[in-house]
Structures are given as structure tokens and as C-alpha cells.
GROMACS .gro file of N, CA and C in nm:
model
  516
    1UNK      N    1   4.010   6.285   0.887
    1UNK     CA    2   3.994   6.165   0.964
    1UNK      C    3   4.084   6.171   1.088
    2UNK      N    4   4.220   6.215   1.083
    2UNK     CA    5   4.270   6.214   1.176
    2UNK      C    6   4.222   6.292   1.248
    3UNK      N    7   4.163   6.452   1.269
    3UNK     CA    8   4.165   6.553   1.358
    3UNK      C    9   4.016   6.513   1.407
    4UNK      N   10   3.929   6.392   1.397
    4UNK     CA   11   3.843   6.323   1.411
    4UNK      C   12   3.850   6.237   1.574
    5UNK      N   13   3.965   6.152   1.488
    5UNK     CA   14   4.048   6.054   1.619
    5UNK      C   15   4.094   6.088   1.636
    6UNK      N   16   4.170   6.187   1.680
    6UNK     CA   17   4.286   6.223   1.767
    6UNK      C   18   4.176   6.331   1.868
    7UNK      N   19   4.111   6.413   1.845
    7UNK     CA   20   4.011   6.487   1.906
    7UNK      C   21   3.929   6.409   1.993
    8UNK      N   22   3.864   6.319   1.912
    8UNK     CA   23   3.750   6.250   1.998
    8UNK      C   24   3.863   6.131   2.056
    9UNK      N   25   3.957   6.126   2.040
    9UNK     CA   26   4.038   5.961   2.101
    9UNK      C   27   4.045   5.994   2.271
   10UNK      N   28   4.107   6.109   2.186
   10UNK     CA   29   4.163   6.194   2.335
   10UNK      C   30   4.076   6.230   2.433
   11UNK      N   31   3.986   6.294   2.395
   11UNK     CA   32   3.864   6.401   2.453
   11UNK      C   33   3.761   6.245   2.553
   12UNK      N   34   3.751   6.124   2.518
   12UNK     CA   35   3.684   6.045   2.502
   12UNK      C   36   3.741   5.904   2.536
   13UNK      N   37   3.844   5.909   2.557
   13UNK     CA   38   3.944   5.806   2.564
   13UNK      C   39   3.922   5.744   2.731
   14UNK      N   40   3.924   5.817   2.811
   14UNK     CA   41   3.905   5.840   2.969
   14UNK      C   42   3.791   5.777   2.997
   15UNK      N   43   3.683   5.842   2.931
   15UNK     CA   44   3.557   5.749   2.980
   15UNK      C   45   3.524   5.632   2.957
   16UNK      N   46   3.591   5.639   2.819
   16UNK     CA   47   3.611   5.474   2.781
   16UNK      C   48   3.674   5.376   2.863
   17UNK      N   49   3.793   5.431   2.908
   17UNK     CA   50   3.869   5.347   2.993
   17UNK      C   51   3.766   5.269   3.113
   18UNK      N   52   3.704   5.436   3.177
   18UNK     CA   53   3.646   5.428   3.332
   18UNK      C   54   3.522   5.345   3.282
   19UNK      N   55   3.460   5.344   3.156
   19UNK     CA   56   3.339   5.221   3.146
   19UNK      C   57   3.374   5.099   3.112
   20UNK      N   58   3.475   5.038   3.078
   20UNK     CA   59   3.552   4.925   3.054
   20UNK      C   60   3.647   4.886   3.216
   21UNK      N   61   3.615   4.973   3.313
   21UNK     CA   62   3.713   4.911   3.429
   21UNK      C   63   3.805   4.964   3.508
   22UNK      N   64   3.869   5.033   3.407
   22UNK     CA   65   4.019   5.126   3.474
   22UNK      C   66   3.951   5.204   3.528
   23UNK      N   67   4.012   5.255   3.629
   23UNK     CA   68   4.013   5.341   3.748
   23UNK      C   69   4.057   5.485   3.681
   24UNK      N   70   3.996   5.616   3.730
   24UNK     CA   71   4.088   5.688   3.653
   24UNK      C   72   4.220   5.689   3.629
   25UNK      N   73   4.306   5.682   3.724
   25UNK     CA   74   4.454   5.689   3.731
   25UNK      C   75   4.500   5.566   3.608
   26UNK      N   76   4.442   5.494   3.601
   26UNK     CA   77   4.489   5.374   3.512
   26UNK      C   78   4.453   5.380   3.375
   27UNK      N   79   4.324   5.449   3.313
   27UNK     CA   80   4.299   5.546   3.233
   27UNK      C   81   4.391   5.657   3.191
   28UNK      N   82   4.376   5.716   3.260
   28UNK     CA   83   4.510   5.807   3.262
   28UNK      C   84   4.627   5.751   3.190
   29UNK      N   85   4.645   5.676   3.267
   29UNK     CA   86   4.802   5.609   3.218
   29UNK      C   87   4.796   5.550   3.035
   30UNK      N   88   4.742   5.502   3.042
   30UNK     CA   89   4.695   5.435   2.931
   30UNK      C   90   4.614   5.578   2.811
   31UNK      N   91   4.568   5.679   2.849
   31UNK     CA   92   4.586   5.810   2.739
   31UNK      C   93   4.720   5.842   2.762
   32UNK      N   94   4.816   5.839   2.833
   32UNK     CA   95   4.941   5.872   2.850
   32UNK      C   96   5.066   5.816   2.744
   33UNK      N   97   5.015   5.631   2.741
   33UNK     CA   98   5.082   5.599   2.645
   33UNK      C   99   5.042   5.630   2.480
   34UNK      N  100   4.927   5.659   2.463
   34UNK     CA  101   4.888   5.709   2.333
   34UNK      C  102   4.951   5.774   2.254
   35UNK      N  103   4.992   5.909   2.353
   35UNK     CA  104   5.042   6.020   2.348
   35UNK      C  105   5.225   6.000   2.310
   36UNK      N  106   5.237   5.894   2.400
   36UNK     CA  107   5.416   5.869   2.437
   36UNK      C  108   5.421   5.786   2.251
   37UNK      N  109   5.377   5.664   2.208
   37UNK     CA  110   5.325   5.646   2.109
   37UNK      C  111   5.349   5.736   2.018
   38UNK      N  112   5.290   5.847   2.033
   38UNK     CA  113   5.252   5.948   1.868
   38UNK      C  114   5.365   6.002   1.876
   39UNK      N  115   5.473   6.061   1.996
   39UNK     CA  116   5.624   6.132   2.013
   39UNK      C  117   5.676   5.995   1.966
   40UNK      N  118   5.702   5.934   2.032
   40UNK     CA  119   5.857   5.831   2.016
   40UNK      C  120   5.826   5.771   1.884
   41UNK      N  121   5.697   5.767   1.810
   41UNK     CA  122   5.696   5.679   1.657
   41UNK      C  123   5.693   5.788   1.531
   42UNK      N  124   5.725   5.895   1.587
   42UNK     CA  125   5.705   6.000   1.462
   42UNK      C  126   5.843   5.992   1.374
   43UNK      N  127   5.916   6.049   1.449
   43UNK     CA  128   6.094   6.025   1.343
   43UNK      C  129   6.126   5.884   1.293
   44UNK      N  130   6.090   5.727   1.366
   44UNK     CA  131   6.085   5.630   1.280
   44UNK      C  132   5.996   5.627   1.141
   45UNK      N  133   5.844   5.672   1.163
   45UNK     CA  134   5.755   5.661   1.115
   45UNK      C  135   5.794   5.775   0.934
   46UNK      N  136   5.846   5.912   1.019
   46UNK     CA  137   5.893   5.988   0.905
   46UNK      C  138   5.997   5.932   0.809
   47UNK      N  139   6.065   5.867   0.904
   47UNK     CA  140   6.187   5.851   0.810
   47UNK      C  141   6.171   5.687   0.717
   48UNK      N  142   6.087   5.666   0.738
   48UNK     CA  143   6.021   5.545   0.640
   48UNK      C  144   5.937   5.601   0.535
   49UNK      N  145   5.873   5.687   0.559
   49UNK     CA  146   5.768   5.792   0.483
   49UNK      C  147   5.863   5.865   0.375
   50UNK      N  148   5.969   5.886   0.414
   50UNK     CA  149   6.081   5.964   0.287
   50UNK      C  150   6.164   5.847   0.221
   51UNK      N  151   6.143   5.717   0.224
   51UNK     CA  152   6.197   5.653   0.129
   51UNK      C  153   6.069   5.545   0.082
   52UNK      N  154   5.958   5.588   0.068
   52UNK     CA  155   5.831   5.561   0.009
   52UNK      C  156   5.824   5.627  -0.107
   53UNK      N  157   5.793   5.565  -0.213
   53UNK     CA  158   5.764   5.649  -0.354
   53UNK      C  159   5.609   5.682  -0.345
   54UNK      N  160   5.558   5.591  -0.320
   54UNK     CA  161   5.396   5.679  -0.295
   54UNK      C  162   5.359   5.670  -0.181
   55UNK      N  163   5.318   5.750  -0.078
   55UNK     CA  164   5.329   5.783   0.053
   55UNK      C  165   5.155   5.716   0.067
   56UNK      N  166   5.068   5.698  -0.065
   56UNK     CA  167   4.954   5.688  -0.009
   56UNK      C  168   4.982   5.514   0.013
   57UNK      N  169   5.027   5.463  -0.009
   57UNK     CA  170   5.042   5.325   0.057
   57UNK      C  171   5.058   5.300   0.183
   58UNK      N  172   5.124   5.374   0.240
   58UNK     CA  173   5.184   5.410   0.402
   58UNK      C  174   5.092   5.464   0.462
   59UNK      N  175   4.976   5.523   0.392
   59UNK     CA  176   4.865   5.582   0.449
   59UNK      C  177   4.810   5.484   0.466
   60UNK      N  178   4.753   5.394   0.361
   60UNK     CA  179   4.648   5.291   0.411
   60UNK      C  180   4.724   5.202   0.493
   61UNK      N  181   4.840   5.183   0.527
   61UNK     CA  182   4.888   5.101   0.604
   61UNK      C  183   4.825   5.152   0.740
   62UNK      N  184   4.921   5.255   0.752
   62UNK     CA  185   4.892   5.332   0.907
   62UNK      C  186   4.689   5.314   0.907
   63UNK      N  187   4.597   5.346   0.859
   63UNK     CA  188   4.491   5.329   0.835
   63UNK      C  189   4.464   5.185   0.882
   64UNK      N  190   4.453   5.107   0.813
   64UNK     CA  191   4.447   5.024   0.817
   64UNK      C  192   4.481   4.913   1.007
   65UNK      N  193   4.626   4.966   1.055
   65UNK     CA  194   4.658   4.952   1.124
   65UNK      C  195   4.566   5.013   1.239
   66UNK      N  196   4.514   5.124   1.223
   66UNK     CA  197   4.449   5.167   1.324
   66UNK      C  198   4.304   5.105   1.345
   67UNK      N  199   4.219   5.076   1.217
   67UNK     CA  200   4.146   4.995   1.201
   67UNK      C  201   4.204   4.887   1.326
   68UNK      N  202   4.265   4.828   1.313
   68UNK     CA  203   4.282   4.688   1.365
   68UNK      C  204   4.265   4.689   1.527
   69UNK      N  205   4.386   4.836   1.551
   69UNK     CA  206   4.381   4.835   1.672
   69UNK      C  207   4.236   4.867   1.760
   70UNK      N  208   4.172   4.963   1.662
   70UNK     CA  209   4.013   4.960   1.752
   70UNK      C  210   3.952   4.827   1.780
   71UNK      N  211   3.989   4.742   1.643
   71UNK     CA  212   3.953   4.596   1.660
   71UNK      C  213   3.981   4.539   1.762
   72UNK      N  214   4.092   4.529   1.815
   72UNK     CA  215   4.190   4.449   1.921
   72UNK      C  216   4.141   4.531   2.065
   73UNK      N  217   4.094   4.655   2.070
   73UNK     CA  218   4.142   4.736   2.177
   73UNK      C  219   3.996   4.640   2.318
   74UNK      N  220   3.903   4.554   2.264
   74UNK     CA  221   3.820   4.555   2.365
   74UNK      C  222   3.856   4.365   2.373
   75UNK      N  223   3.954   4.354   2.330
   75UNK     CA  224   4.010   4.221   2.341
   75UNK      C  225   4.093   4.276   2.416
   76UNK      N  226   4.185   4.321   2.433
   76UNK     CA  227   4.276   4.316   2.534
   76UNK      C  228   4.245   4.451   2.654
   77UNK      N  229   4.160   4.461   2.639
   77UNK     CA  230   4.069   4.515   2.786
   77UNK      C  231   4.090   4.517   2.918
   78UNK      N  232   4.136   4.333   2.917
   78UNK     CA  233   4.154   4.301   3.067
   78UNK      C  234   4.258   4.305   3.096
   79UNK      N  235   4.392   4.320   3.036
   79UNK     CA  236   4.514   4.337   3.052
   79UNK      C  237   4.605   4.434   3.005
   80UNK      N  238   4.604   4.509   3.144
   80UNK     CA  239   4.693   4.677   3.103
   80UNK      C  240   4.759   4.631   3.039
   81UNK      N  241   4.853   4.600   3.089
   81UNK     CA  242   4.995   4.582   3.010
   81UNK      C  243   4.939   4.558   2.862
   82UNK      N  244   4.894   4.458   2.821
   82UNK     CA  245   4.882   4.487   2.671
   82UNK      C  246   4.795   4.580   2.574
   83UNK      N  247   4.725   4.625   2.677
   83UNK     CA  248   4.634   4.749   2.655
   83UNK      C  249   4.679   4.891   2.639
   84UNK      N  250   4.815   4.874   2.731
   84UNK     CA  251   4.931   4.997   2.708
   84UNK      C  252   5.011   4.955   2.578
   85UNK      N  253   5.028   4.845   2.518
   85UNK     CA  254   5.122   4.837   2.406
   85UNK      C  255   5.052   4.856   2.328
   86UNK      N  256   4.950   4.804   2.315
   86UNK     CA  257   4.872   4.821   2.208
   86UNK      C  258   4.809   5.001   2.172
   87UNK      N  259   4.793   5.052   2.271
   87UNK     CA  260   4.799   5.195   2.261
   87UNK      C  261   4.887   5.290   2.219
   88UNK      N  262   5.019   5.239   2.270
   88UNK     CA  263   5.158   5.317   2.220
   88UNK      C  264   5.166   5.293   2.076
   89UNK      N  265   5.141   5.152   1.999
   89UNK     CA  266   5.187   5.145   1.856
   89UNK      C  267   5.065   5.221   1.784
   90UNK      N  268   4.962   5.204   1.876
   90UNK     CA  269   4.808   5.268   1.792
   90UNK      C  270   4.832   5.399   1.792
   91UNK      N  271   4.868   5.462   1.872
   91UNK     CA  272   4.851   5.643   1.913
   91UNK      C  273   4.992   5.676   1.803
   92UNK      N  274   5.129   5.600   1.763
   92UNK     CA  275   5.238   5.642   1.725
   92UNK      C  276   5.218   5.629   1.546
   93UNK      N  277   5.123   5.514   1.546
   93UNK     CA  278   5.115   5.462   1.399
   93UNK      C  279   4.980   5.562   1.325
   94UNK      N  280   4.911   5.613   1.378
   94UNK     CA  281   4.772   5.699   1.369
   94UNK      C  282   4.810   5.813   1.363
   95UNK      N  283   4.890   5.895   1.456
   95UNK     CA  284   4.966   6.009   1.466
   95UNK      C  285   5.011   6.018   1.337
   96UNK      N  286   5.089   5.936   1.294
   96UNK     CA  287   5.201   5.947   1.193
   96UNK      C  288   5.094   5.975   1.043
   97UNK      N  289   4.950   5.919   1.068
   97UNK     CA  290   4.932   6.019   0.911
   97UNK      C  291   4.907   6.129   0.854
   98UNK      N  292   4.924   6.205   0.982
   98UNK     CA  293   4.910   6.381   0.996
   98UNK      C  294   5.075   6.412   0.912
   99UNK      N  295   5.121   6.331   0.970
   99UNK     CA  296   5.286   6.384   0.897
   99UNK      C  297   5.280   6.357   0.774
  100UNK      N  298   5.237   6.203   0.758
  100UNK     CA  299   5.306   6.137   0.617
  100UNK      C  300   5.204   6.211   0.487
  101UNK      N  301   5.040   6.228   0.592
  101UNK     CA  302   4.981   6.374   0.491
  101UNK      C  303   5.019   6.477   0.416
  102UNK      N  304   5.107   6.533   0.513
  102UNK     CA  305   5.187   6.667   0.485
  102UNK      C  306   5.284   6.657   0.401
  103UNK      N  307   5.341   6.530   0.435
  103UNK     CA  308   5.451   6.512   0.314
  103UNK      C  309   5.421   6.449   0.224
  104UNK      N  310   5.316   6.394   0.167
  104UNK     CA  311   5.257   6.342   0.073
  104UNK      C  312   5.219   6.474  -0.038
  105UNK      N  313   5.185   6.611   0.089
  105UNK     CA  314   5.122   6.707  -0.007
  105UNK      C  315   5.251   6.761  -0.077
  106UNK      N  316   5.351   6.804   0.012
  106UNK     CA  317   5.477   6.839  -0.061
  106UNK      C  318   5.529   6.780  -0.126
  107UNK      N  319   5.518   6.610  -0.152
  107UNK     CA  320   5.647   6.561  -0.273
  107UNK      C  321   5.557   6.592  -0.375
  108UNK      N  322   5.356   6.626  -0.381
  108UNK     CA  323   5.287   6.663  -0.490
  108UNK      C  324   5.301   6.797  -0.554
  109UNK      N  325   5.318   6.869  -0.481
  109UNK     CA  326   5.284   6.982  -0.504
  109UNK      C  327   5.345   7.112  -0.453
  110UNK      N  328   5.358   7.238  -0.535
  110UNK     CA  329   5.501   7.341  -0.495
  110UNK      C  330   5.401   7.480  -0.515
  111UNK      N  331   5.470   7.610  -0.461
  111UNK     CA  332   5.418   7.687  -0.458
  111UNK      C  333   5.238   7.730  -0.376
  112UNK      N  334   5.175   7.790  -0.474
  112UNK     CA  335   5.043   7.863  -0.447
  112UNK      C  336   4.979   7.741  -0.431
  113UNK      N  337   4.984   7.578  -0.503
  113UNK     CA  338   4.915   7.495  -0.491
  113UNK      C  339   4.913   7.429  -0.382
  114UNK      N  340   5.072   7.415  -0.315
  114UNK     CA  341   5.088   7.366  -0.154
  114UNK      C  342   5.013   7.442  -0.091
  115UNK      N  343   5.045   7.565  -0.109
  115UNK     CA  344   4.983   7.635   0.032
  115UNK      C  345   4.820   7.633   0.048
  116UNK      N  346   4.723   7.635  -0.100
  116UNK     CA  347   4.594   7.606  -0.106
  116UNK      C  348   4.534   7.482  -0.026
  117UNK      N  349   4.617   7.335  -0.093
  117UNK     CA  350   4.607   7.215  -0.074
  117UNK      C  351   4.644   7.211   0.092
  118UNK      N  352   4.757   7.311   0.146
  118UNK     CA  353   4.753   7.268   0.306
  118UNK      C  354   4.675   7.320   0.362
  119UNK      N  355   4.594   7.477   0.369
  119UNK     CA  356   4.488   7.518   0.411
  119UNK      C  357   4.388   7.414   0.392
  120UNK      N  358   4.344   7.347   0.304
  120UNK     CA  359   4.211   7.264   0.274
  120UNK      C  360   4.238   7.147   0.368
  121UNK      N  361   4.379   7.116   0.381
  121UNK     CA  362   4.453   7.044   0.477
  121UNK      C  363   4.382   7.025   0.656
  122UNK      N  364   4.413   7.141   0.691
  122UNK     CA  365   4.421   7.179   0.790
  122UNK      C  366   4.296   7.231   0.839
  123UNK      N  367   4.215   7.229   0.737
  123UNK     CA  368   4.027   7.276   0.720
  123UNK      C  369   3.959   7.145   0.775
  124UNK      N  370   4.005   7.040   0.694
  124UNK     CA  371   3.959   6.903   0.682
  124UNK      C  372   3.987   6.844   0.845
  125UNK      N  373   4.073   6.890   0.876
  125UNK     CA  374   4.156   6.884   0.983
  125UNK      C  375   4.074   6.897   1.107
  126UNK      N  376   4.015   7.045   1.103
  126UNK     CA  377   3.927   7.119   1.161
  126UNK      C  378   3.792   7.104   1.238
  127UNK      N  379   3.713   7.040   1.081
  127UNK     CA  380   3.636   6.954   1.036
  127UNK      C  381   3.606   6.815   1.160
  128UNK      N  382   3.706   6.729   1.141
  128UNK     CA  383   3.746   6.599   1.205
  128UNK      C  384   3.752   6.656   1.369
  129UNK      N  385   3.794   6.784   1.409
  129UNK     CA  386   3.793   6.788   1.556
  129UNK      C  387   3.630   6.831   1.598
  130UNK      N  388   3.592   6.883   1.524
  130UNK     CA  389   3.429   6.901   1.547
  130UNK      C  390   3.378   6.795   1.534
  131UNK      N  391   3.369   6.705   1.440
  131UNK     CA  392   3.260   6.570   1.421
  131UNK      C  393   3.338   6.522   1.465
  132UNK      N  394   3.455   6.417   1.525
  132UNK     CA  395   3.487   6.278   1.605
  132UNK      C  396   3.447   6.312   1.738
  133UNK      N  397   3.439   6.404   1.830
  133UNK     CA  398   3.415   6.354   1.979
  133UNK      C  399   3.286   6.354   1.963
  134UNK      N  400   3.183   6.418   1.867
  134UNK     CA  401   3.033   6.399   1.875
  134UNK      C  402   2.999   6.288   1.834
  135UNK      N  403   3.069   6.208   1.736
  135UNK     CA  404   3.019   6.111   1.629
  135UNK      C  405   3.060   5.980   1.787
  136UNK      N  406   3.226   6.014   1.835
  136UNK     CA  407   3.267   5.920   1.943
  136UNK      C  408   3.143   5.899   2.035
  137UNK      N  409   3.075   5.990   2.115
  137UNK     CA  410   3.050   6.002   2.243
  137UNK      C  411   2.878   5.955   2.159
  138UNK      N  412   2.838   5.987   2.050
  138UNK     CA  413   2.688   5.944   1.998
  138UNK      C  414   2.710   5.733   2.002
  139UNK      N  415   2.845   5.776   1.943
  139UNK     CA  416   2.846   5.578   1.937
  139UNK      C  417   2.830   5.510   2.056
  140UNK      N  418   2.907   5.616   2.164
  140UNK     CA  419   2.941   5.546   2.327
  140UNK      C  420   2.746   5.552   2.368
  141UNK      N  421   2.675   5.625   2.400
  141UNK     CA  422   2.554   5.665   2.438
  141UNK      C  423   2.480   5.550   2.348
  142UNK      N  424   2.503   5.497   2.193
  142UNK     CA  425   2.452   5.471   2.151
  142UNK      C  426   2.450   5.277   2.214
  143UNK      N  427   2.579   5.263   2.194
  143UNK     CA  428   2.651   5.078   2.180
  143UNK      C  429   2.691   5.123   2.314
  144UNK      N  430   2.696   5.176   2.361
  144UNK     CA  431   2.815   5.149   2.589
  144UNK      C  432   2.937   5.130   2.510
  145UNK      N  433   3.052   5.124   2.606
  145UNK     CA  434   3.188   5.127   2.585
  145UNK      C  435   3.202   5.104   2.422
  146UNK      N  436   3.144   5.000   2.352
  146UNK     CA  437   3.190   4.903   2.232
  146UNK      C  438   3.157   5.040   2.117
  147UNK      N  439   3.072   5.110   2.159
  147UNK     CA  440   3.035   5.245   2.027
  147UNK      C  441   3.179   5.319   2.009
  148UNK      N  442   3.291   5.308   2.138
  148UNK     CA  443   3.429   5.385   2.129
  148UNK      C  444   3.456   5.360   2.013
  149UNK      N  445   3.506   5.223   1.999
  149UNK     CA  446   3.577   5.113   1.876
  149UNK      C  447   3.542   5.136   1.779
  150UNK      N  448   3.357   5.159   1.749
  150UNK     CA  449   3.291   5.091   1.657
  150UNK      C  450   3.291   5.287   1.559
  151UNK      N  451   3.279   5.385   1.642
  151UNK     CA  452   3.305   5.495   1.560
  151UNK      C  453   3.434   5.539   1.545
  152UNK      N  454   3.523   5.483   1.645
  152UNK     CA  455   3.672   5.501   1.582
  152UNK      C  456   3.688   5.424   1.438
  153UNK      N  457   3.656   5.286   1.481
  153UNK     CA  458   3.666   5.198   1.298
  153UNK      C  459   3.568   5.246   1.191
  154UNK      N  460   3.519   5.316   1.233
  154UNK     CA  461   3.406   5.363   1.099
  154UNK      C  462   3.470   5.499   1.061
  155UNK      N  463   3.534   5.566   1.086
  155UNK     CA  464   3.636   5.658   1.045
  155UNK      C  465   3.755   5.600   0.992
  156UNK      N  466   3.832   5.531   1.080
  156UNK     CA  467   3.937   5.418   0.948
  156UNK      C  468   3.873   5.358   0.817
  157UNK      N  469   3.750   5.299   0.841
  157UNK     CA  470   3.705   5.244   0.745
  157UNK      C  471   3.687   5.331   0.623
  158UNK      N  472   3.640   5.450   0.664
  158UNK     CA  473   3.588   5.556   0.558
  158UNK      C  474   3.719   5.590   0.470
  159UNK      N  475   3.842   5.615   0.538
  159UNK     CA  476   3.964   5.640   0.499
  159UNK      C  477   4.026   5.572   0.415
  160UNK      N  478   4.013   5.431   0.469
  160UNK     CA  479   4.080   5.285   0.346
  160UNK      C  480   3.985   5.313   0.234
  161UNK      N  481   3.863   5.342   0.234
  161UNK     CA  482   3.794   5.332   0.130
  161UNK      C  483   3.837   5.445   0.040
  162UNK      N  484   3.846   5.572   0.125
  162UNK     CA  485   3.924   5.661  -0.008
  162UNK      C  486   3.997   5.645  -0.033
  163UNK      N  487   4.097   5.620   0.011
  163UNK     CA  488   4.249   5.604  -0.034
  163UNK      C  489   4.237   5.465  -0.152
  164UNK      N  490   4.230   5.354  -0.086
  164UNK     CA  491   4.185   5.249  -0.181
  164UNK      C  492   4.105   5.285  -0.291
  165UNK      N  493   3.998   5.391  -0.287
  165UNK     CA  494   3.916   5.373  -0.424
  165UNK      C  495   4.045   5.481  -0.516
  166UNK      N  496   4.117   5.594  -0.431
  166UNK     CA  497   4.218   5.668  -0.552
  166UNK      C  498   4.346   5.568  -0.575
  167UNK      N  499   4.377   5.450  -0.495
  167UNK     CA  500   4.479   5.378  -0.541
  167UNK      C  501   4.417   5.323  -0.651
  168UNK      N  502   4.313   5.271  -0.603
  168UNK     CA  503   4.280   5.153  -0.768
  168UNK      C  504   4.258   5.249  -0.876
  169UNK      N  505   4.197   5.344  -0.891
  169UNK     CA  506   4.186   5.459  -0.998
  169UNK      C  507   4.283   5.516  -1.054
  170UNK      N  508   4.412   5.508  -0.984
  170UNK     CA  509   4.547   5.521  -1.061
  170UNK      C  510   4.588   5.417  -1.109
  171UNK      N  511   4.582   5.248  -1.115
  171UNK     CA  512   4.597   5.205  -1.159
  171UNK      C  513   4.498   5.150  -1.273
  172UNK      N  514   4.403   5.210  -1.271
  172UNK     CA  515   4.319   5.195  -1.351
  172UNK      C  516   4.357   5.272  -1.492
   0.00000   0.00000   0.00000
């Protein structure tokens, strides 16, 4: 899911801007904070992630969170400024489940099984950079600007649902 959105966010992000209004340069700026976002929220983001006992909670959070922000992102449209904040916590909080992934796989798992489980990792990974800018740019062609949102949240959505259906199954 992530190598999905982060591929197609990025790859796709620009035109979105320039069909919603921004100018390139202002576009620009605004993939700029995404980016500033995913650096400056990673070491907070990690270091909350290592005093989590189950990291998949923090997943559906961050999930979840990103959900929202696709929600919010064509509400605050008309106003950079909050269109840049809202990007920095989206790009820093989204970023962060590539990490809290990784370390989710290591507090599971040691040896031949890490290294299997991170290849399948990093496959899945793979995966997500091939289908999000096609699945992105089919939604944009499909809905105009609003298909950005609507296939970014349908990839969060897909995510809460796994994670949520293996949370409730452990407590089951």
C-alpha cells in the first residue's frame, strides 16, 4: 500500500495540484512539503513506534490518518497554507508506515524468517509502485482532480480493512 502512494502520490501529485489551481511552482511547493513531512516526522514517528507493544495499532492509526487526509485534501484546496500543513503531517504520518512495517517485522521475527518476510516486504512494496500511479492517474481520467483522493482513500481503505480484519482475529 505504501509503495502504491508514495509512487503514484508523488509521480501524480503535480497534476493534481495544476488541475485543482496551483500553478506549477506552487505545486511544487506543496510536493515539497510532503517530502519535508516524511524527513522531519520519521525519528518522532520511530521513536513512538519502539514504545508500542503492537506496532499494528500505529499502523492503522497512521492508515487511518492518511485516509482522512485524502478526505480533507480537496477541502482545503483553496488555501495553501493549509494545504501545505496538511501535506507535511500527511506525507510524515504515511511515510512512517514503511518504517513502523519494518519494525513490526523485526520485533516478529529473527533470522531466515526476517529476511524471507522482508523480501516479500519489499516485493509487496514493488507491487504498490507499479499499480498506484496507474490505479492514481485511471481515477484522475476517470472522476477529474477528485479520482486523486478517491484512489488514494481506496488504498487506505483496503489497508484498515486488513489490518482491522487481523486485529479483530487476534482477539478473537
Amino acid at each position: 500500500m505504501f509503495g502504491a502512494v508514495e509512487t503514484g502520490g508523488f509521480a501524480l501529485f503535480p497534476v493534481y495540484g495544476n488541475r485543482i489551481g496551483y500553478s506549477e511552482a506552487d505545486a511544487a511547493l506543496l510536493l515539497t512539503m510532503i517530502g519535508l513531512g516524511n524527513v522531519l516526522l520519521q525519528i518522532p514517528l520511530g521513536m513512538i513506534s519502539d514504545r508500542v507493544s503492537d506496532r499494528r495499532y500505529l499502523l492503522l492509526a497512521c492508515a487511518t490518518i492518511g485516509l482522512a487526509g485524502t478526505i480533507f485534501m480537496p477541502h482545503f484546496a483553496q488555501n495553501w497554507h493549509l494545504m501545505a500543513a496538511l501535506l507535511f503531517v500527511w506525507g510524515g504520518v504515511v511515510a512512517a508506515m514503511y518504517t513502523i512495517g519494518l519494525a513490526h517485522l523485526g520485533s516478529q521475527l529473527s533470522g531466515h524468517d526476517l529476511a524471507s518476510a522482508n523480501a516479500a516486504f519489499v516485493l509487496c512494496y514493488g507491487v504498490g509502485m507499479v499499480l498506484g500511479p496507474q490505479a492514481i492517474g485511471i481515477g484522475m481520467d476517470l472522476f477529474g482532480p477528485s479520482g486523486f483522493g478517491w484512489a488514494l482513500g481506496l488504498f487506505f481503505a483496503f489497508y484498515i480493512a486488513l489490518v482491522g480484519a487481523r486485529l479483530i482475529r487476534k482477539i478473537l
